Coordinates of C-alpha atoms in Angstrom, one line a residue:
Chain A
M1 CA -19.8 16.1 46.5
T2 CA -19.6 13.5 49.3
V3 CA -23.4 13.3 49.1
L4 CA -23.3 12.7 45.4
F5 CA -20.9 9.8 45.9
L6 CA -23.0 8.3 48.6
M7 CA -26.0 8.4 46.4
T8 CA -24.1 6.8 43.5
P9 CA -21.6 4.7 45.3
N10 CA -20.5 2.5 42.4
I11 CA -20.1 5.4 39.9
T12 CA -17.1 5.1 37.6
V13 CA -15.9 7.3 34.8
P14 CA -16.9 5.3 31.8
T15 CA -14.1 4.6 29.4
M16 CA -16.4 5.1 26.4
T17 CA -16.6 8.8 27.1
R18 CA -12.8 9.2 26.7
E19 CA -12.1 10.0 23.1
H20 CA -8.8 9.5 21.4
E21 CA -7.9 12.0 18.7
F22 CA -5.4 11.3 15.9
N23 CA -4.5 13.5 12.9
I24 CA -3.9 12.3 9.4
S25 CA -2.7 14.2 6.4
V26 CA -3.6 12.8 3.0
F27 CA -0.7 12.2 0.6
Y28 CA -0.4 11.2 -3.0
E29 CA 0.1 7.6 -2.0
D30 CA -3.3 7.5 -0.4
T31 CA -5.3 8.6 -3.4
D32 CA -6.5 6.6 -6.4
M33 CA -7.3 7.6 -10.0
A34 CA -10.8 8.8 -8.9
G35 CA -8.9 11.6 -7.1
I36 CA -9.9 10.5 -3.6
V37 CA -8.5 8.3 -0.9
Y38 CA -8.7 4.6 -2.0
Y39 CA -11.2 2.8 0.2
A40 CA -8.8 0.3 1.7
N41 CA -6.5 3.1 2.9
Y42 CA -9.1 4.3 5.4
L43 CA -8.4 1.1 7.2
R44 CA -4.7 2.0 7.2
F45 CA -5.6 5.4 8.7
I46 CA -7.8 4.1 11.5
E47 CA -5.2 1.4 12.4
R48 CA -2.7 4.2 13.0
A49 CA -5.1 5.7 15.6
R50 CA -5.6 2.3 17.2
S51 CA -1.8 1.7 17.4
D52 CA -1.5 5.2 19.0
I53 CA -4.0 4.2 21.6
A54 CA -2.1 0.9 22.3
R55 CA 1.1 3.0 22.7
E56 CA -0.6 5.4 25.1
L57 CA -1.8 2.5 27.2
G58 CA 1.8 1.4 27.5
L59 CA 1.6 -1.5 25.1
D60 CA 4.6 -2.2 22.8
Q61 CA 3.2 -4.2 19.8
G62 CA 6.7 -5.0 18.7
K63 CA 7.5 -6.6 22.0
M64 CA 4.1 -8.3 22.1
L65 CA 4.9 -9.9 18.8
K66 CA 8.3 -11.2 20.1
D67 CA 6.3 -12.7 22.9
G68 CA 4.1 -14.5 20.3
R69 CA 1.1 -12.3 20.8
V70 CA -0.9 -10.0 18.5
F71 CA -4.1 -8.1 18.2
A72 CA -5.8 -9.5 15.2
V73 CA -8.7 -7.7 13.5
V74 CA -11.6 -10.1 13.3
R75 CA -14.4 -7.8 12.1
V76 CA -14.8 -4.4 10.5
E77 CA -18.1 -2.6 9.7
A78 CA -17.3 0.5 7.8
D79 CA -19.4 3.3 6.3
Y80 CA -17.9 5.7 3.7
L81 CA -19.8 8.9 4.0
G82 CA -17.7 11.4 2.1
P83 CA -14.5 11.7 0.1
A84 CA -11.1 12.6 1.5
R85 CA -8.7 14.2 -0.9
L86 CA -5.0 15.2 -1.3
A87 CA -3.7 17.5 1.5
D88 CA -6.9 17.1 3.6
S89 CA -6.3 17.2 7.3
L90 CA -8.4 14.5 8.9
V91 CA -9.2 13.8 12.5
I92 CA -9.9 10.3 13.7
R93 CA -11.9 10.2 17.0
T94 CA -11.9 6.8 18.6
T95 CA -13.6 5.4 21.6
H96 CA -12.9 1.8 22.7
H97 CA -13.9 -0.7 25.2
K98 CA -13.1 -4.3 26.3
L99 CA -15.9 -6.4 24.7
T100 CA -15.0 -9.7 26.2
R101 CA -11.9 -11.1 28.0
V102 CA -10.2 -11.5 24.6
R103 CA -12.1 -8.9 22.4
W104 CA -11.3 -5.2 22.2
Q105 CA -13.7 -3.0 20.2
F106 CA -13.1 0.4 18.6
N107 CA -15.6 2.9 17.5
Q108 CA -13.8 5.1 15.0
K109 CA -15.0 8.3 13.3
M110 CA -13.1 10.3 10.7
Y111 CA -13.8 14.0 10.3
K112 CA -12.8 16.4 7.6
Q113 CA -13.3 19.7 9.3
K114 CA -16.6 19.2 11.1
R115 CA -17.9 16.7 8.6
L116 CA -18.1 13.0 9.4
I117 CA -16.7 11.3 6.3
F118 CA -16.1 7.8 7.6
K119 CA -17.0 5.6 10.5
A120 CA -16.0 2.1 11.5
L121 CA -16.6 -0.4 14.2
V122 CA -13.6 -2.6 14.5
T123 CA -13.2 -5.7 16.7
V124 CA -9.8 -7.1 17.5
V125 CA -9.0 -10.3 19.3
S126 CA -6.0 -10.9 21.5
M127 CA -4.3 -14.0 20.2
T128 CA -1.1 -15.9 19.9
T129 CA 0.6 -15.8 16.5
T130 CA -0.7 -19.4 16.0
G131 CA -4.2 -18.1 16.3
R132 CA -5.2 -19.2 19.8
P133 CA -7.2 -16.5 21.7
V134 CA -5.6 -15.3 24.9
P135 CA -6.8 -12.8 27.5
L136 CA -6.2 -9.1 26.6
P137 CA -3.1 -7.6 28.2
P138 CA -3.6 -6.2 31.7
E139 CA -3.4 -2.7 30.3
I140 CA -6.7 -3.3 28.6
Q141 CA -8.3 -5.6 31.2
T142 CA -8.4 -2.6 33.5
L143 CA -10.5 -0.6 31.0
N144 CA -14.2 -0.2 31.8
Chain B
M1 CA 30.1 -21.0 -36.6
T2 CA 31.0 -24.6 -36.5
V3 CA 34.6 -23.7 -35.8
L4 CA 33.5 -21.5 -32.9
F5 CA 31.7 -24.4 -31.3
L6 CA 34.6 -26.7 -31.8
M7 CA 36.9 -24.3 -30.2
T8 CA 34.6 -23.8 -27.2
P9 CA 33.2 -27.3 -26.7
N10 CA 32.1 -26.7 -23.1
I11 CA 30.0 -23.6 -24.0
T12 CA 27.0 -23.2 -21.8
V13 CA 24.1 -20.9 -22.3
P14 CA 24.8 -18.2 -19.7
T15 CA 22.1 -17.6 -17.1
M16 CA 22.0 -13.9 -17.9
T17 CA 20.4 -14.7 -21.3
R18 CA 17.5 -16.5 -19.7
E19 CA 14.8 -14.1 -19.1
H20 CA 12.0 -14.5 -16.6
E21 CA 8.6 -13.1 -17.6
F22 CA 5.9 -12.1 -15.2
N23 CA 2.5 -10.5 -16.0
I24 CA 0.9 -7.8 -14.0
S25 CA -2.6 -6.3 -14.3
V26 CA -3.1 -2.8 -13.0
F27 CA -5.9 -2.3 -10.5
Y28 CA -7.5 0.7 -8.9
E29 CA -5.3 0.2 -5.8
D30 CA -2.2 0.8 -7.9
T31 CA -3.2 4.1 -9.3
D32 CA -3.0 7.6 -7.8
M33 CA -4.9 10.8 -8.4
A34 CA -2.8 11.6 -11.4
G35 CA -4.5 8.6 -13.1
I36 CA -1.4 6.5 -13.3
V37 CA 0.4 3.9 -11.3
Y38 CA 1.9 5.5 -8.1
Y39 CA 5.7 5.5 -8.4
A40 CA 6.3 3.3 -5.4
N41 CA 4.0 0.6 -6.7
Y42 CA 6.4 -0.2 -9.5
L43 CA 8.7 -1.5 -6.8
R44 CA 5.8 -3.7 -5.6
F45 CA 5.3 -5.0 -9.1
I46 CA 9.0 -5.9 -9.7
E47 CA 9.2 -7.6 -6.3
R48 CA 6.5 -10.0 -7.4
A49 CA 8.6 -11.0 -10.3
R50 CA 11.7 -11.5 -8.2
S51 CA 9.7 -13.6 -5.7
D52 CA 8.4 -15.7 -8.6
I53 CA 12.0 -16.2 -9.7
A54 CA 13.0 -17.3 -6.1
R55 CA 10.1 -19.7 -6.1
E56 CA 11.1 -21.2 -9.5
L57 CA 14.6 -21.7 -8.1
G58 CA 13.0 -23.8 -5.4
L59 CA 13.4 -21.1 -2.6
D60 CA 10.7 -20.8 0.0
Q61 CA 11.0 -17.3 1.4
G62 CA 8.6 -18.1 4.2
K63 CA 10.8 -21.0 5.4
M64 CA 13.9 -18.9 4.9
L65 CA 12.5 -16.3 7.2
K66 CA 11.8 -19.0 9.9
D67 CA 15.4 -20.0 9.5
G68 CA 16.3 -16.4 10.2
R69 CA 17.4 -15.5 6.7
V70 CA 16.1 -12.9 4.2
F71 CA 16.9 -11.3 1.0
A72 CA 17.2 -7.6 1.8
V73 CA 17.1 -5.0 -1.0
V74 CA 20.1 -2.8 -0.6
R75 CA 20.0 -0.7 -3.8
V76 CA 17.5 0.3 -6.4
E77 CA 18.2 2.3 -9.6
A78 CA 14.9 3.0 -11.3
D79 CA 13.9 4.8 -14.4
Y80 CA 10.3 5.7 -15.1
L81 CA 9.9 6.0 -18.9
G82 CA 6.2 5.9 -19.4
P83 CA 2.9 5.7 -17.5
A84 CA 1.0 2.6 -16.6
R85 CA -2.8 3.0 -16.2
L86 CA -5.8 1.1 -14.9
A87 CA -6.4 -2.3 -16.6
D88 CA -3.0 -2.2 -18.4
S89 CA -1.5 -5.6 -18.9
L90 CA 2.2 -5.2 -18.1
V91 CA 5.0 -7.7 -18.7
I92 CA 8.1 -7.6 -16.4
R93 CA 11.2 -9.2 -18.0
T94 CA 14.0 -10.0 -15.5
T95 CA 17.5 -11.2 -15.9
H96 CA 19.6 -11.8 -12.8
H97 CA 22.9 -13.0 -11.7
K98 CA 25.0 -13.6 -8.6
L99 CA 27.0 -10.4 -8.0
T100 CA 29.1 -11.6 -5.1
R101 CA 28.9 -14.4 -2.6
V102 CA 26.2 -12.5 -0.8
R103 CA 24.7 -10.2 -3.5
W104 CA 22.1 -11.1 -6.1
Q105 CA 21.4 -8.6 -8.8
F106 CA 18.3 -8.2 -11.0
N107 CA 17.8 -6.3 -14.2
Q108 CA 14.1 -5.7 -14.5
K109 CA 12.2 -4.2 -17.4
M110 CA 8.6 -3.5 -17.5
Y111 CA 6.7 -3.4 -20.9
K112 CA 3.3 -2.1 -21.8
Q113 CA 2.7 -3.9 -25.1
K114 CA 6.1 -3.4 -26.8
R115 CA 6.9 -0.2 -25.1
L116 CA 9.5 -0.1 -22.3
I117 CA 7.9 2.0 -19.5
F118 CA 10.1 1.2 -16.5
K119 CA 13.4 -0.4 -15.8
A120 CA 15.3 -1.0 -12.6
L121 CA 18.5 -2.5 -11.4
V122 CA 17.9 -4.0 -8.0
T123 CA 20.5 -5.5 -5.7
V124 CA 19.6 -7.7 -2.8
V125 CA 21.8 -9.1 -0.1
S126 CA 21.4 -12.4 1.6
M127 CA 21.4 -11.7 5.3
T128 CA 20.2 -12.9 8.7
T129 CA 17.2 -11.1 10.2
T130 CA 19.7 -9.4 12.5
G131 CA 21.5 -7.9 9.4
R132 CA 24.6 -10.0 9.1
P133 CA 25.4 -10.9 5.5
V134 CA 25.5 -14.6 4.8
P135 CA 26.2 -16.6 1.6
L136 CA 23.4 -16.8 -0.9
P137 CA 21.5 -20.1 -0.8
P138 CA 23.0 -22.9 -2.9
E139 CA 20.1 -22.5 -5.4
I140 CA 21.6 -19.1 -6.4
Q141 CA 25.3 -20.0 -5.8
T142 CA 25.0 -22.3 -8.8
L143 CA 23.9 -19.5 -11.0
N144 CA 26.8 -18.1 -13.0
Chain C
M1 CA 36.2 36.2 8.5
T2 CA 35.4 39.8 7.8
V3 CA 37.9 39.7 5.0
L4 CA 36.2 36.7 3.5
F5 CA 32.9 38.6 3.3
L6 CA 34.5 41.6 1.8
M7 CA 36.0 39.5 -0.9
T8 CA 32.6 37.9 -1.7
P9 CA 30.2 40.7 -1.2
N10 CA 27.4 39.2 -3.2
I11 CA 27.5 35.9 -1.3
T12 CA 24.1 34.3 -0.9
V13 CA 23.1 31.3 1.1
P14 CA 22.8 28.7 -1.5
T15 CA 19.4 26.8 -1.6
M16 CA 21.2 23.5 -1.4
T17 CA 22.2 24.2 2.2
R18 CA 18.6 24.7 3.3
E19 CA 17.4 21.4 4.6
H20 CA 13.8 20.3 4.9
E21 CA 13.0 18.1 7.8
F22 CA 10.0 15.7 7.9
N23 CA 9.1 13.2 10.6
I24 CA 7.7 9.8 10.0
S25 CA 6.3 7.3 12.4
V26 CA 6.3 3.7 11.3
F27 CA 3.0 1.8 11.6
Y28 CA 2.0 -1.8 11.1
E29 CA 0.9 -1.0 7.5
D30 CA 4.5 -0.1 6.6
T31 CA 6.1 -3.4 7.8
D32 CA 6.3 -6.7 6.1
M33 CA 6.7 -10.2 7.4
A34 CA 10.5 -9.7 7.8
G35 CA 9.5 -7.3 10.6
I36 CA 10.9 -4.3 8.9
V37 CA 9.5 -1.6 6.6
Y38 CA 8.8 -3.0 3.1
Y39 CA 11.3 -1.6 0.6
A40 CA 8.7 0.2 -1.6
N41 CA 7.3 2.0 1.4
Y42 CA 10.5 4.1 1.8
L43 CA 9.4 5.7 -1.5
R44 CA 6.1 6.5 0.1
F45 CA 7.8 8.1 3.0
I46 CA 10.1 10.3 1.0
E47 CA 7.3 11.4 -1.2
R48 CA 5.5 12.8 1.8
A49 CA 8.6 14.9 2.5
R50 CA 8.7 16.2 -1.1
S51 CA 5.0 17.0 -1.0
D52 CA 5.5 18.9 2.2
I53 CA 8.3 20.9 0.4
A54 CA 6.0 21.6 -2.5
R55 CA 3.3 22.8 -0.1
E56 CA 5.8 25.0 1.8
L57 CA 6.8 26.6 -1.6
G58 CA 3.1 27.5 -2.1
L59 CA 2.3 24.8 -4.6
D60 CA -1.1 23.1 -4.5
Q61 CA -0.6 19.8 -6.3
G62 CA -4.4 19.2 -6.4
K63 CA -4.9 22.5 -8.2
M64 CA -1.9 21.7 -10.5
L65 CA -3.5 18.5 -11.5
K66 CA -6.8 20.2 -12.3
D67 CA -4.7 22.5 -14.5
G68 CA -3.4 19.4 -16.2
R69 CA 0.1 19.5 -14.7
V70 CA 2.0 17.1 -12.5
F71 CA 5.4 16.3 -11.1
A72 CA 6.3 12.9 -12.4
V73 CA 9.2 11.0 -10.9
V74 CA 11.5 9.9 -13.7
R75 CA 14.4 8.5 -11.7
V76 CA 15.2 7.1 -8.3
E77 CA 18.5 6.0 -7.0
A78 CA 18.0 4.5 -3.6
D79 CA 20.3 2.9 -1.0
Y80 CA 18.9 0.9 1.9
L81 CA 21.4 1.2 4.7
G82 CA 19.6 -0.1 7.7
P83 CA 16.2 -1.3 8.8
A84 CA 13.2 0.7 10.1
R85 CA 10.8 -1.0 12.4
L86 CA 7.4 -0.6 14.0
A87 CA 7.1 2.6 16.1
D88 CA 10.4 4.0 14.9
S89 CA 10.5 7.7 14.6
L90 CA 12.3 8.6 11.5
V91 CA 13.5 11.9 10.2
I92 CA 13.8 12.7 6.5
R93 CA 16.2 15.4 5.6
T94 CA 15.8 16.7 2.1
T95 CA 17.8 19.2 0.0
H96 CA 16.6 20.0 -3.5
H97 CA 17.5 22.1 -6.5
K98 CA 16.3 22.9 -10.0
L99 CA 18.2 20.6 -12.3
T100 CA 17.1 22.0 -15.6
R101 CA 14.1 24.1 -16.7
V102 CA 11.8 21.1 -16.3
R103 CA 13.7 18.9 -13.8
W104 CA 13.7 19.2 -10.1
Q105 CA 16.0 17.0 -8.0
F106 CA 15.8 15.9 -4.4
N107 CA 18.6 14.5 -2.2
Q108 CA 16.8 12.7 0.6
K109 CA 18.2 11.1 3.7
M110 CA 16.3 9.1 6.3
Y111 CA 17.6 8.9 9.8
K112 CA 16.7 6.7 12.7
Q113 CA 18.1 8.6 15.7
K114 CA 21.5 9.7 14.4
R115 CA 21.9 6.7 12.1
L116 CA 21.5 7.1 8.3
I117 CA 19.3 4.2 7.2
F118 CA 18.2 5.2 3.7
K119 CA 19.2 7.7 1.1
A120 CA 17.8 8.5 -2.3
L121 CA 18.3 10.8 -5.2
V122 CA 15.0 11.5 -6.9
T123 CA 14.4 13.4 -10.1
V124 CA 11.0 14.7 -11.0
V125 CA 9.9 16.3 -14.3
S126 CA 7.3 19.0 -14.6
M127 CA 4.9 17.7 -17.2
T128 CA 1.4 17.8 -18.5
T129 CA -0.9 14.9 -17.7
T130 CA -0.4 13.8 -21.3
G131 CA 3.3 13.5 -20.7
R132 CA 4.7 16.7 -22.3
P133 CA 7.5 18.3 -20.3
V134 CA 6.7 21.9 -19.3
P135 CA 8.7 24.5 -17.3
L136 CA 8.7 24.1 -13.6
P137 CA 6.3 26.4 -11.8
P138 CA 7.7 29.9 -10.9
E139 CA 7.9 28.9 -7.3
I140 CA 10.7 26.5 -8.2
Q141 CA 12.2 28.5 -11.0
T142 CA 13.3 31.0 -8.5
L143 CA 15.2 28.4 -6.5
N144 CA 19.0 28.6 -6.8
Chain D
M1 CA -39.3 -32.2 -9.3
T2 CA -40.7 -32.3 -12.8
V3 CA -43.9 -31.0 -11.4
L4 CA -42.1 -28.1 -9.8
F5 CA -40.7 -27.1 -13.2
L6 CA -44.0 -27.4 -14.9
M7 CA -45.5 -25.1 -12.4
T8 CA -42.8 -22.5 -12.9
P9 CA -42.3 -22.6 -16.6
N10 CA -40.5 -19.3 -16.9
I11 CA -38.0 -20.0 -14.1
T12 CA -34.5 -18.6 -14.8
V13 CA -31.3 -19.2 -13.0
P14 CA -31.0 -16.2 -10.7
T15 CA -27.9 -14.1 -11.1
M16 CA -27.1 -14.6 -7.5
T17 CA -26.2 -18.2 -8.1
R18 CA -23.6 -17.3 -10.7
E19 CA -20.3 -17.1 -8.8
H20 CA -17.3 -15.2 -10.0
E21 CA -14.0 -16.7 -9.2
F22 CA -10.7 -14.8 -8.9
N23 CA -7.3 -16.0 -7.9
I24 CA -4.8 -14.1 -5.7
S25 CA -1.2 -14.9 -4.9
V26 CA 0.1 -13.4 -1.7
F27 CA 3.4 -11.5 -2.1
Y28 CA 5.8 -9.9 0.4
E29 CA 4.1 -6.5 -0.1
D30 CA 0.8 -7.9 1.3
T31 CA 2.2 -9.1 4.6
D32 CA 2.9 -7.3 7.8
M33 CA 5.3 -7.9 10.6
A34 CA 2.9 -10.4 12.2
G35 CA 3.7 -12.6 9.2
I36 CA 0.2 -12.5 7.7
V37 CA -1.6 -10.4 5.2
Y38 CA -2.3 -6.9 6.6
Y39 CA -6.0 -6.4 7.3
A40 CA -6.5 -3.5 4.9
N41 CA -5.0 -5.6 2.0
Y42 CA -7.9 -8.0 2.0
L43 CA -9.9 -5.0 0.7
R44 CA -7.4 -4.5 -2.1
F45 CA -7.8 -8.2 -3.0
I46 CA -11.5 -8.2 -3.1
E47 CA -11.6 -5.0 -5.2
R48 CA -9.5 -6.8 -7.8
A49 CA -12.3 -9.4 -8.0
R50 CA -15.0 -6.7 -8.3
S51 CA -13.0 -4.9 -11.0
D52 CA -12.7 -8.2 -12.9
I53 CA -16.5 -8.6 -12.7
A54 CA -17.0 -5.1 -14.0
R55 CA -14.6 -5.8 -16.9
E56 CA -16.4 -9.1 -17.7
L57 CA -19.7 -7.2 -17.8
G58 CA -18.2 -4.9 -20.4
L59 CA -17.6 -1.9 -18.2
D60 CA -14.4 0.2 -18.7
Q61 CA -13.8 1.9 -15.4
G62 CA -11.2 4.2 -16.9
K63 CA -13.7 5.4 -19.5
M64 CA -16.4 5.7 -16.9
L65 CA -14.1 8.0 -14.9
K66 CA -13.4 10.2 -18.0
D67 CA -17.2 10.5 -18.3
G68 CA -17.3 11.7 -14.7
R69 CA -18.7 8.5 -13.2
V70 CA -17.4 6.1 -10.6
F71 CA -18.4 3.2 -8.4
A72 CA -17.8 4.4 -4.8
V73 CA -17.7 1.9 -2.0
V74 CA -20.2 3.1 0.7
R75 CA -20.2 0.2 3.1
V76 CA -18.1 -2.8 4.0
E77 CA -18.9 -5.5 6.5
A78 CA -15.9 -7.8 6.8
D79 CA -15.1 -10.8 8.8
Y80 CA -11.5 -12.1 9.2
L81 CA -11.7 -15.8 9.8
G82 CA -8.2 -17.1 9.2
P83 CA -4.8 -15.8 8.2
A84 CA -3.3 -15.6 4.7
R85 CA 0.4 -15.9 4.4
L86 CA 3.2 -15.4 1.8
A87 CA 2.8 -17.5 -1.3
D88 CA -0.7 -18.6 -0.4
S89 CA -3.0 -19.1 -3.4
L90 CA -6.3 -17.6 -2.5
V91 CA -9.6 -17.9 -4.4
I92 CA -12.2 -15.1 -4.1
R93 CA -15.8 -16.2 -4.9
T94 CA -18.1 -13.3 -5.5
T95 CA -21.9 -13.2 -6.0
H96 CA -23.4 -9.8 -6.7
H97 CA -26.8 -8.2 -7.4
K98 CA -28.3 -4.8 -8.0
L99 CA -29.5 -3.6 -4.6
T100 CA -31.4 -0.4 -5.8
R101 CA -31.3 1.7 -9.0
V102 CA -27.9 3.1 -7.8
R103 CA -26.6 0.5 -5.5
W104 CA -24.6 -2.6 -6.4
Q105 CA -23.9 -5.2 -3.7
F106 CA -21.2 -7.9 -3.6
N107 CA -21.0 -10.9 -1.4
Q108 CA -17.3 -11.9 -1.4
K109 CA -15.7 -14.9 0.1
M110 CA -12.0 -15.7 0.2
Y111 CA -10.8 -19.3 0.4
K112 CA -7.4 -20.8 1.2
Q113 CA -7.7 -24.3 -0.2
K114 CA -11.2 -25.3 1.0
R115 CA -11.1 -23.1 4.1
L116 CA -13.1 -19.8 4.2
I117 CA -10.6 -17.2 5.7
F118 CA -12.4 -14.0 4.9
K119 CA -15.8 -12.8 3.8
A120 CA -17.2 -9.4 3.1
L121 CA -20.4 -7.7 2.1
V122 CA -19.6 -4.6 0.0
T123 CA -22.0 -2.0 -1.3
V124 CA -21.0 0.4 -4.0
V125 CA -23.0 3.4 -5.3
S126 CA -22.9 4.6 -8.9
M127 CA -22.1 8.3 -8.6
T128 CA -20.7 11.2 -10.4
T129 CA -17.2 12.3 -9.4
T130 CA -18.9 15.2 -7.6
G131 CA -20.8 12.7 -5.4
R132 CA -24.2 12.8 -6.9
P133 CA -25.8 9.3 -7.2
V134 CA -26.7 8.2 -10.7
P135 CA -28.4 5.1 -12.1
L136 CA -26.1 2.1 -12.4
P137 CA -24.8 1.5 -16.0
P138 CA -27.2 -0.6 -18.2
E139 CA -24.8 -3.5 -18.0
I140 CA -25.7 -3.8 -14.3
Q141 CA -29.3 -2.7 -14.6
T142 CA -30.1 -5.8 -16.5
L143 CA -28.9 -8.0 -13.6
N144 CA -31.7 -9.2 -11.5

């Protein structure tokens, strides 16, 4: 062990390999007349997972807002690969990393059983409520 | 008839008889897997009509909120009488009146062509964002 | 006590006393610019609880729909008693009973910690997707 | 200039240059606690514009669904460039083209006054409700 560390002195556990898991149940409200989850609602689902990550990191988004700070989504790339239907149990697996001093990026995949049905790359920016970018909170600065 | 008017020279058209009309188009987002508008979305629709009334009365709800004041819905009685479907053009007819010094009540009916498909009695309270009731804005105080 | 039971030998625990409990977490999607849960979203929340009850009773609403049958909400009486905010953990307590051969009624209360913040009386009708009332499924017929 | 036209006598104005315009008003339901439109709701807004395009082309999405066919969104690339707020009047400008025999692509831009606040590239696939791709309807096949 010691030898290993000597040989790779600057090794760190990469944040990207830690995966956050979040469960979603599909309800009537989420579906549309085509019988499947309405496309915009996938963004609601993955935001729940991101909020859970923020909470786990010790961030209180309500308090942040009172302090005049928010995470604003600035970019979403989403691929819809399969339908989700009423009563489906979905799992969202998210990895995330600090992209720049103000940008936080999430790689989010949604599974129905073992099948990948949706994936998205979401970038948020730490900003004031007036839209001025500010450094990410320390809780995220310390990530990878 | 003439006599009636002579006897009530200061008659005014009561506010209750003025009816506000608001048009809604149903989109995919509004429907659910049963092929009809999801029941909670009728409340979204009728709120649009109420907001339009507030705007017509000269109220700026964004500014109100900055001043720490909101209209909070405290009661809804809603009857669902017929389905609304994709691409339906709906008309919401609203009458409203000041119920008390802090309460504003709306009688809202939704029509699909001539057919009444939904009606609701909605009561809102003028309050601070901390939940303390405050008198309705002057624009509403002057309603009968 | 014993005497009481002797006098009412065929006593049964009435269905009404069984209470269904369902937990909700409030996410960003549920809030509005006033910082609290948007009023229509309470109806989304309580529908999740009703769907969970249906599921527990062995009903598959997806299959029902394929068979041309739905539960349609026909009336909601709702009282908003206090605000729900981001990250709140809410509990919905629901009792329900068969109102008529085609009507099913739910008494739903939402609590934030111990505080009642919302209550609703919701009536649904068992109907075909074309709107014709049909008897409630056997799973509900056998309720009280 | 004249020469150019002489040399390309059968020039036609390409479909891509025709721009569809759709107006949106922001209501309370669209906002979140940060005081701006919730990020998923931009997808609701731009879908209204696409549905309006389909309608203008003579497509009845309700009838399509009855015939077992839908337009399913398979990819969204979205950039959030500025906030939309309560009572904002937004304009969505959409150009679109047939991407392949089964794919239809939309370039959608949302403006607040003259300012571009959101843009998205959305790809939909013509498919059966069971998920099998089928050729786009003739109304779209004739687009360049």
